[in-house]
PDB file of C-alpha atoms in Angstrom:
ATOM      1  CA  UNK A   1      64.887   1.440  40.540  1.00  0.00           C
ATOM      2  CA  UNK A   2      63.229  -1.981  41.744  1.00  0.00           C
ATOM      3  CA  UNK A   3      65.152  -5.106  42.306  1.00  0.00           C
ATOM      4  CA  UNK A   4      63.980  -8.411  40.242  1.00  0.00           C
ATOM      5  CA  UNK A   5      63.960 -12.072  41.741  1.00  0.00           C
ATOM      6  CA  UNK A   6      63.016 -13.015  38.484  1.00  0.00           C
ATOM      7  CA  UNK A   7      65.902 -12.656  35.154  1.00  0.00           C
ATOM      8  CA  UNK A   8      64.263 -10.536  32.175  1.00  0.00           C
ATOM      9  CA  UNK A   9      64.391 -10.790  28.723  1.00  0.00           C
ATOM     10  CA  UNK A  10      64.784  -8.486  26.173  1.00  0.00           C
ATOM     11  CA  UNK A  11      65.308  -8.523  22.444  1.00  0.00           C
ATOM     12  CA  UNK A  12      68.480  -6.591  21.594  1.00  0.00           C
ATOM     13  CA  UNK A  13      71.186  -4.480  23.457  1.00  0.00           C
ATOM     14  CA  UNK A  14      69.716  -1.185  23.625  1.00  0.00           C
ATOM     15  CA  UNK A  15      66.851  -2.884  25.107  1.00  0.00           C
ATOM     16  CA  UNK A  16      69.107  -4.458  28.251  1.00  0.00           C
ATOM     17  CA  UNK A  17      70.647  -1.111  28.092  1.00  0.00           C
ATOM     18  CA  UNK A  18      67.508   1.102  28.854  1.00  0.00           C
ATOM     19  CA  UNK A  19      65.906  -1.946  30.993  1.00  0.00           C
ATOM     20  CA  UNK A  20      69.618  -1.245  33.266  1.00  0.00           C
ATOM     21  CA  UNK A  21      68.715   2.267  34.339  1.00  0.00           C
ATOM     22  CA  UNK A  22      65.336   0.839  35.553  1.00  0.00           C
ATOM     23  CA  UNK A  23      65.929  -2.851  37.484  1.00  0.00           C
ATOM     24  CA  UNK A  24      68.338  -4.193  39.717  1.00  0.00           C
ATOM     25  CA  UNK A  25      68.720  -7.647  37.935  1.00  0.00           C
ATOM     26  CA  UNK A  26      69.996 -10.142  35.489  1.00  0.00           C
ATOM     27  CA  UNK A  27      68.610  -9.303  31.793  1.00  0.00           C
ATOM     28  CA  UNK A  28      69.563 -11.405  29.376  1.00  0.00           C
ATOM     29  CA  UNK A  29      69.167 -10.703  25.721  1.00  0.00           C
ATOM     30  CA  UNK A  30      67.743 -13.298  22.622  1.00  0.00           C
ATOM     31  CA  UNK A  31      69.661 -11.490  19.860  1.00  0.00           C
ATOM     32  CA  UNK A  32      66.532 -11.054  17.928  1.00  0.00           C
ATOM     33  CA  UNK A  33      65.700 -13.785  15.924  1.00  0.00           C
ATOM     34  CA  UNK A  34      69.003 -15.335  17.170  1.00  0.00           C
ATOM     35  CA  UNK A  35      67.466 -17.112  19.911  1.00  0.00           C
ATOM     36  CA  UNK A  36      65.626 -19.641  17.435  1.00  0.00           C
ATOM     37  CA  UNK A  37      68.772 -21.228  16.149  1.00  0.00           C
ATOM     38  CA  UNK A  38      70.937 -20.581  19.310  1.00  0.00           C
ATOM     39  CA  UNK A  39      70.751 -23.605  21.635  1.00  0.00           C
ATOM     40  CA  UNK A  40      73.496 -22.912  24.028  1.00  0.00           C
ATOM     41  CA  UNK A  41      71.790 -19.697  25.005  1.00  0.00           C
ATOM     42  CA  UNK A  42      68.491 -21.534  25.045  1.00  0.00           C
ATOM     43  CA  UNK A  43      69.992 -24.184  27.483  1.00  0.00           C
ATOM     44  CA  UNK A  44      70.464 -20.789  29.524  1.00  0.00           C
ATOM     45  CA  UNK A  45      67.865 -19.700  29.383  1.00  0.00           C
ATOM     46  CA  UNK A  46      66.350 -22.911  30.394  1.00  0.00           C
ATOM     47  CA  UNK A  47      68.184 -23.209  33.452  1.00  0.00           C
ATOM     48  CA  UNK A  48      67.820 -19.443  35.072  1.00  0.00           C
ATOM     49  CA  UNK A  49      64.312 -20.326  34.337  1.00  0.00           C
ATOM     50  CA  UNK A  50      64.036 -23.394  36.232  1.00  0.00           C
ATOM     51  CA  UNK A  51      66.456 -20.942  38.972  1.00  0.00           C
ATOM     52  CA  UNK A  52      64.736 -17.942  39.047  1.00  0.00           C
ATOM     53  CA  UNK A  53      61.709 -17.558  37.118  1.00  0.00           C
ATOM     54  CA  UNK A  54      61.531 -15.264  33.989  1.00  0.00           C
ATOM     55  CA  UNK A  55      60.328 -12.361  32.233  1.00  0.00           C
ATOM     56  CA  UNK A  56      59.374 -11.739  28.992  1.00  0.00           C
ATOM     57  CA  UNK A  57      59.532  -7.995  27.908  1.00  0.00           C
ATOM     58  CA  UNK A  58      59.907  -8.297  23.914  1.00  0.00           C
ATOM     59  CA  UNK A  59      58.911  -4.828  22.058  1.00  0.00           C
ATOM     60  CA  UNK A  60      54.818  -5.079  21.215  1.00  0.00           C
ATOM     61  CA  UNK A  61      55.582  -5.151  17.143  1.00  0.00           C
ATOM     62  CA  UNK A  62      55.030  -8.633  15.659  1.00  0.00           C
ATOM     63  CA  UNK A  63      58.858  -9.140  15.444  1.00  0.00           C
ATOM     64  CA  UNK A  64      59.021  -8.888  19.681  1.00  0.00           C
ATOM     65  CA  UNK A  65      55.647 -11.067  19.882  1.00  0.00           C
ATOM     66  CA  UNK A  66      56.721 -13.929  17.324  1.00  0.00           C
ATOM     67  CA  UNK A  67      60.296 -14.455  19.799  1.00  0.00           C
ATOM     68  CA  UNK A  68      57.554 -13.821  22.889  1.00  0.00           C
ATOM     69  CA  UNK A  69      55.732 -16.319  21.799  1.00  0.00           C
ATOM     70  CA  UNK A  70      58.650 -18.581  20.928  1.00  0.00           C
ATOM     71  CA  UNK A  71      60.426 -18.152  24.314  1.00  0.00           C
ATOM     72  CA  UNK A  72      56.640 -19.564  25.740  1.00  0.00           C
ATOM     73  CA  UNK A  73      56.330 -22.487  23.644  1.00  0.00           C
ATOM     74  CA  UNK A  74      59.655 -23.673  25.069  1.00  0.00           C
ATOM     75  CA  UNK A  75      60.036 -22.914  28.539  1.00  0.00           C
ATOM     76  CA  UNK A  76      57.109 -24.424  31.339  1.00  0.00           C
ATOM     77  CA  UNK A  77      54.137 -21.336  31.839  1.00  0.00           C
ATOM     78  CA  UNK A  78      54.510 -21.448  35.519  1.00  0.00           C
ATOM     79  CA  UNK A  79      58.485 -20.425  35.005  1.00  0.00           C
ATOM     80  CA  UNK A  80      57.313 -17.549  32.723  1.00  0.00           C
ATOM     81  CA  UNK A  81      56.155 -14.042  33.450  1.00  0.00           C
ATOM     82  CA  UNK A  82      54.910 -11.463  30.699  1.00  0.00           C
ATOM     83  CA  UNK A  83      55.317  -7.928  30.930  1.00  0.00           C
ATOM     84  CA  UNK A  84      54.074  -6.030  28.116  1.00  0.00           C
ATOM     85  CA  UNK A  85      54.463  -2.285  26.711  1.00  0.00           C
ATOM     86  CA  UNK A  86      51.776  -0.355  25.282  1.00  0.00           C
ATOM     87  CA  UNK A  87      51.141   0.654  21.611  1.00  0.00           C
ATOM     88  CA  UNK A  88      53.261   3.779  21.703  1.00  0.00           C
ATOM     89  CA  UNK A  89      54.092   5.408  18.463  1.00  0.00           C
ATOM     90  CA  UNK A  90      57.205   7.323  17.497  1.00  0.00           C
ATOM     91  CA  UNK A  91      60.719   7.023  16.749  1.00  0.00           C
ATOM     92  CA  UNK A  92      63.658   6.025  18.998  1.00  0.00           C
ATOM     93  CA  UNK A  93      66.288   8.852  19.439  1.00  0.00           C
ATOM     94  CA  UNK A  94      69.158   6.594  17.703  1.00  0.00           C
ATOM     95  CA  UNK A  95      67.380   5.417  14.730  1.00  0.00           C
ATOM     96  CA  UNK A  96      66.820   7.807  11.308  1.00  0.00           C
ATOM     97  CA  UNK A  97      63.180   6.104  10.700  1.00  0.00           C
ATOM     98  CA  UNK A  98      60.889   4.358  12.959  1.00  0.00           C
ATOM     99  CA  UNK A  99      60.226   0.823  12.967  1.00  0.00           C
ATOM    100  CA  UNK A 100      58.365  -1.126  10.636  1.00  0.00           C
ATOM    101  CA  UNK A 101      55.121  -0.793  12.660  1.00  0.00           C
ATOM    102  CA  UNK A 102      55.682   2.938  13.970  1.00  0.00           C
ATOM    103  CA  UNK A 103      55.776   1.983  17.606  1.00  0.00           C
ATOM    104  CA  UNK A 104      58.328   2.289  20.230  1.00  0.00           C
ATOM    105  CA  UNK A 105      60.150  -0.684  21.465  1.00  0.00           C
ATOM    106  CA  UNK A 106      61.501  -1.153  24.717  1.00  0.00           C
ATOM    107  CA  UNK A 107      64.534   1.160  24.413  1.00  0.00           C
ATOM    108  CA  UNK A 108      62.358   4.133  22.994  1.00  0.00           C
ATOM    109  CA  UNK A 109      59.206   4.299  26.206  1.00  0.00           C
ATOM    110  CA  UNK A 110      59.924   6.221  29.199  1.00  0.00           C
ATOM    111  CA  UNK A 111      60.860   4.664  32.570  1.00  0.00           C
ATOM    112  CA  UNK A 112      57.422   5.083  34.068  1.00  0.00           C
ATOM    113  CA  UNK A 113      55.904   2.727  31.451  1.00  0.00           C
ATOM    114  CA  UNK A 114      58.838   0.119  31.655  1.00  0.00           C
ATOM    115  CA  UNK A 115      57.981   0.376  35.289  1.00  0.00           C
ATOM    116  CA  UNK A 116      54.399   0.240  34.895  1.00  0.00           C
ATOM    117  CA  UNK A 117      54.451  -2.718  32.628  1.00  0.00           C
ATOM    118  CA  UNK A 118      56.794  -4.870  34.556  1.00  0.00           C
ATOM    119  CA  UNK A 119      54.498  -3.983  38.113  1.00  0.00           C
ATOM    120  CA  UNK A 120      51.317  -5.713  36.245  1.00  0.00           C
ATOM    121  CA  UNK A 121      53.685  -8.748  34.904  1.00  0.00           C
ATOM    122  CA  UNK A 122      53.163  -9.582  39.167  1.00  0.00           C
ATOM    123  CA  UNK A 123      56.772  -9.818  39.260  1.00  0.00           C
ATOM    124  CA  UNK A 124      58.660 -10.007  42.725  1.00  0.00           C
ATOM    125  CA  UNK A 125      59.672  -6.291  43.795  1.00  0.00           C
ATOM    126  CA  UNK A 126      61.923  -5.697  46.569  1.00  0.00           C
ATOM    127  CA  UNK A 127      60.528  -2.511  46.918  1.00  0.00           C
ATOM    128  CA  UNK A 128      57.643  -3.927  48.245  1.00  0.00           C
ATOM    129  CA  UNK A 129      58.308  -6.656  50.016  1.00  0.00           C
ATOM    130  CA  UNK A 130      60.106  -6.855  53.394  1.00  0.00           C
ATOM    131  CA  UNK A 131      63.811  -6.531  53.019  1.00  0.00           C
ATOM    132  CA  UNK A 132      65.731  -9.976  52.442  1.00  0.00           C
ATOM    133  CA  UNK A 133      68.264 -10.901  54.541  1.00  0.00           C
ATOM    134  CA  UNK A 134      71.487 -10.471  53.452  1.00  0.00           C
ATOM    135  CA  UNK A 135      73.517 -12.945  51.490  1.00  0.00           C
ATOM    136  CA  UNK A 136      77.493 -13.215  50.936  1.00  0.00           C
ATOM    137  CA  UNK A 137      77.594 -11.770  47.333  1.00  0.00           C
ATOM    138  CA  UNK A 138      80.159 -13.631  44.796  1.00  0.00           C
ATOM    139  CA  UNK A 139      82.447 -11.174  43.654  1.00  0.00           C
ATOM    140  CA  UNK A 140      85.334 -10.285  41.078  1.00  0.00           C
ATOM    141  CA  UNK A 141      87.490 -10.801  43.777  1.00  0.00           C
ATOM    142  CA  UNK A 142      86.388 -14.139  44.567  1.00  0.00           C
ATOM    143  CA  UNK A 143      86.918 -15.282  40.738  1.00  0.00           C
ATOM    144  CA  UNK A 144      90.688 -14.241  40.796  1.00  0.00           C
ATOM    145  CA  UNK A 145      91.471 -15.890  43.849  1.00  0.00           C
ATOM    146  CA  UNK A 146      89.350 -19.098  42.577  1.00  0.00           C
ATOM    147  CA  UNK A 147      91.601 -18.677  39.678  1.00  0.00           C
ATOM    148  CA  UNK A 148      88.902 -17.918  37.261  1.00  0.00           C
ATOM    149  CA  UNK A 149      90.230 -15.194  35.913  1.00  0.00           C
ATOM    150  CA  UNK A 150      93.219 -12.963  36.241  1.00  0.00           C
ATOM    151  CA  UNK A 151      96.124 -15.857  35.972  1.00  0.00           C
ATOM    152  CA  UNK A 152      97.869 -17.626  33.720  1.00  0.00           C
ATOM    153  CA  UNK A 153      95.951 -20.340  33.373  1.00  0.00           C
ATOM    154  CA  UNK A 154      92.533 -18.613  34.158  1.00  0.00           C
ATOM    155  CA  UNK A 155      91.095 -18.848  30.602  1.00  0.00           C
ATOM    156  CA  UNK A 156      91.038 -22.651  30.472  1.00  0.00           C
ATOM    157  CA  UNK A 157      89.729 -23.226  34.234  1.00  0.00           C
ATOM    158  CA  UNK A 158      87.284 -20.942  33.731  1.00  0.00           C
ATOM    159  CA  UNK A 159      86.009 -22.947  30.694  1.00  0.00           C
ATOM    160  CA  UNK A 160      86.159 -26.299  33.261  1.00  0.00           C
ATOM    161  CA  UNK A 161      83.654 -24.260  35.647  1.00  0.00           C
ATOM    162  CA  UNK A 162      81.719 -22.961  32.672  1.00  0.00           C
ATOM    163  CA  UNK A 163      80.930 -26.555  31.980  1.00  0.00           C
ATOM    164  CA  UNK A 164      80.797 -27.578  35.465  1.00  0.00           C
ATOM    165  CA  UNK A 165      77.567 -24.904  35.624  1.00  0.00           C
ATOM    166  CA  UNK A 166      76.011 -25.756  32.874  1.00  0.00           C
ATOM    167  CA  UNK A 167      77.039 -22.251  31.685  1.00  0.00           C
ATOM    168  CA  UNK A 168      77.533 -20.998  28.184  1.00  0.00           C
ATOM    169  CA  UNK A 169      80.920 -20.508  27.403  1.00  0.00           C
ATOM    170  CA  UNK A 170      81.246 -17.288  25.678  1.00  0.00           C
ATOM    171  CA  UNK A 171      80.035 -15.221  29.708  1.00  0.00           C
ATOM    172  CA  UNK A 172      82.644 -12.342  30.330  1.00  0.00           C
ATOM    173  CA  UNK A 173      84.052 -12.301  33.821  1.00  0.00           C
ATOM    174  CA  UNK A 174      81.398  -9.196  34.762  1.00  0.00           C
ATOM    175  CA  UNK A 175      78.205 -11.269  33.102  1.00  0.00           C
ATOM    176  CA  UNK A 176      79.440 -14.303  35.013  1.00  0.00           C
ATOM    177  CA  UNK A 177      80.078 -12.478  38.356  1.00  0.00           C
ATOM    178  CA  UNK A 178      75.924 -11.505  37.896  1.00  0.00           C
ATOM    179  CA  UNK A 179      75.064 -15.015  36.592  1.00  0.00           C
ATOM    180  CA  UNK A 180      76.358 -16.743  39.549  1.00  0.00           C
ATOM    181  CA  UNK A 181      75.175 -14.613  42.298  1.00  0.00           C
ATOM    182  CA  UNK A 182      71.428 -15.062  40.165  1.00  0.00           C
ATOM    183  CA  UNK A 183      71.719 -18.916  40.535  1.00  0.00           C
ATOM    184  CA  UNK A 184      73.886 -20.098  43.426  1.00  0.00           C
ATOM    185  CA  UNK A 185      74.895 -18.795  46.739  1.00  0.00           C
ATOM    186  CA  UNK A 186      78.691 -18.089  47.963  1.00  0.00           C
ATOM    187  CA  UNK A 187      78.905 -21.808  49.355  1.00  0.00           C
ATOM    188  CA  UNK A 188      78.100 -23.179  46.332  1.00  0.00           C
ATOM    189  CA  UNK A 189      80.213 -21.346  44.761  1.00  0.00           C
ATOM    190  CA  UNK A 190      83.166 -22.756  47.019  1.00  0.00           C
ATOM    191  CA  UNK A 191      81.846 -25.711  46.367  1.00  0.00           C
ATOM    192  CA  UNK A 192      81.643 -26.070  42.700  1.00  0.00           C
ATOM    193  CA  UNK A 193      85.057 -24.587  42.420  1.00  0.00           C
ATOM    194  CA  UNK A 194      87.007 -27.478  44.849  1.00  0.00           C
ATOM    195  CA  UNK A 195      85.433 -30.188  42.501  1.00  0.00           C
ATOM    196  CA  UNK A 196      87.680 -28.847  39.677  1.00  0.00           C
ATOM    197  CA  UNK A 197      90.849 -29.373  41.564  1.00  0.00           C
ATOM    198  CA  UNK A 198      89.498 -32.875  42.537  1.00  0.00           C
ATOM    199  CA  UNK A 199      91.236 -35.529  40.549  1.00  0.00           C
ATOM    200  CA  UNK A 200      89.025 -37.926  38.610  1.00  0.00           C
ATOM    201  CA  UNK A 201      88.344 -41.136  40.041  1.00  0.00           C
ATOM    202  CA  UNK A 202      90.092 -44.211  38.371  1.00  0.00           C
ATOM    203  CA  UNK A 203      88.628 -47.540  38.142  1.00  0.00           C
ATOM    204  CA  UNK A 204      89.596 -49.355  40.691  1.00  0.00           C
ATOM    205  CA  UNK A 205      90.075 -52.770  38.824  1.00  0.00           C
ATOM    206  CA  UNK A 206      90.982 -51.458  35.516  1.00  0.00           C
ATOM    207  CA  UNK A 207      91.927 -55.335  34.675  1.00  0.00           C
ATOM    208  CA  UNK A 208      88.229 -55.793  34.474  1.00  0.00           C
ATOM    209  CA  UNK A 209      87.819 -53.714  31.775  1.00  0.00           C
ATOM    210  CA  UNK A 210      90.122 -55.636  29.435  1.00  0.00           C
TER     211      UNK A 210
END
């Protein structure tokens, strides 16, 4: 298993699910053709862009190259990485028929050639680079006691940091726990959360306003 700087980007579930037992990493998934019509997701995928750099690893059937090529045409080329499977034909374990095209997408090729494909995409490896120093992760833990989850009130305060981050709304607690250690560090963190208990400011000379 190799440990991504970069988030990757798959098509569907089973794809993020396979991709899982292979990188250390966010992987975020389009939802097929989804990802033309969803914009908060785009926004999203915008931003961890911007963060961390992406890559694309769509199956290599026109369906995964037409959202490949979509996800390019909106996000800067020096944000965006390609890692691409081979033509490998066959049939995944789950599915009665194969695909359209005959070839395997990226739930149905082995872990060598998920492996293979995302070494050539020149992606950052920790594997082989020297070993980062360590950071303060942002934890479960650290969401409860932030009151972000876990409390009464959690579900609505959450939403306010959601918001605050730029963050879609729909994240689970678990997906947000990886989001946030992807784009910010532990101070941040700390940070963001005191400015929601911050009052708003008032205008000072609200008689002007009349």
């Amino acid at each position: 298993m190799i440990k991504l700087k970069e988030v990757v980007i798959v098509e569907g579930r089973y794809d993020k699910i396979r991709l899982s037992s292979v990188i250390d990493g966010l992987i975020i998934e389009t939802g097929g053709f989804r990802i033309f019509k969803d914009k908060e997701k785009v926004a999203f995928i915008r931003r961890m862009a911007q963060t961390r750099g992406v890559l694309i690893l769509t199956d290599s059937d026109a369906a995964g190259f037409l959202i490949r090529n979509h996800l390019s045409g909106i996000l800067p080329p020096q944000q965006v990485k390609h890692a691409y499977i081979p033509d490998i034909f066959g049939k995944e374990r789950r599915k009665e028929k194969p695909s359209k095209e005959g070839k395997l997408g990226v739930e149905g090729v082995s872990q060598q050639v998920l492996l293979a494909a995302i070494r050539q995409a020149g992606v950052c490896c920790e594997e082989e680079e020297a070993a980062p120093q360590e950071k303060r992760p942002i934890t479960k833990l650290d969401l409860y006691e932030a009151g972000l989850s876990g409390r009464e009130d959690s579900a609505a305060r959450r939403a306010a940091f959601l918001q605050a981050c730029a963050l879609p709304e729909h994240l689970s607690v678990n997906a947000l726990v990886r989001v946030l250690n992807a784009l910010m560090d532990y101070s941040t963190f700390v940070q963001t959360v005191e400015q929601l208990d911050k009052p708003a400011k008032k205008d000072k000379n609200p008689e002007e306003n009349n």
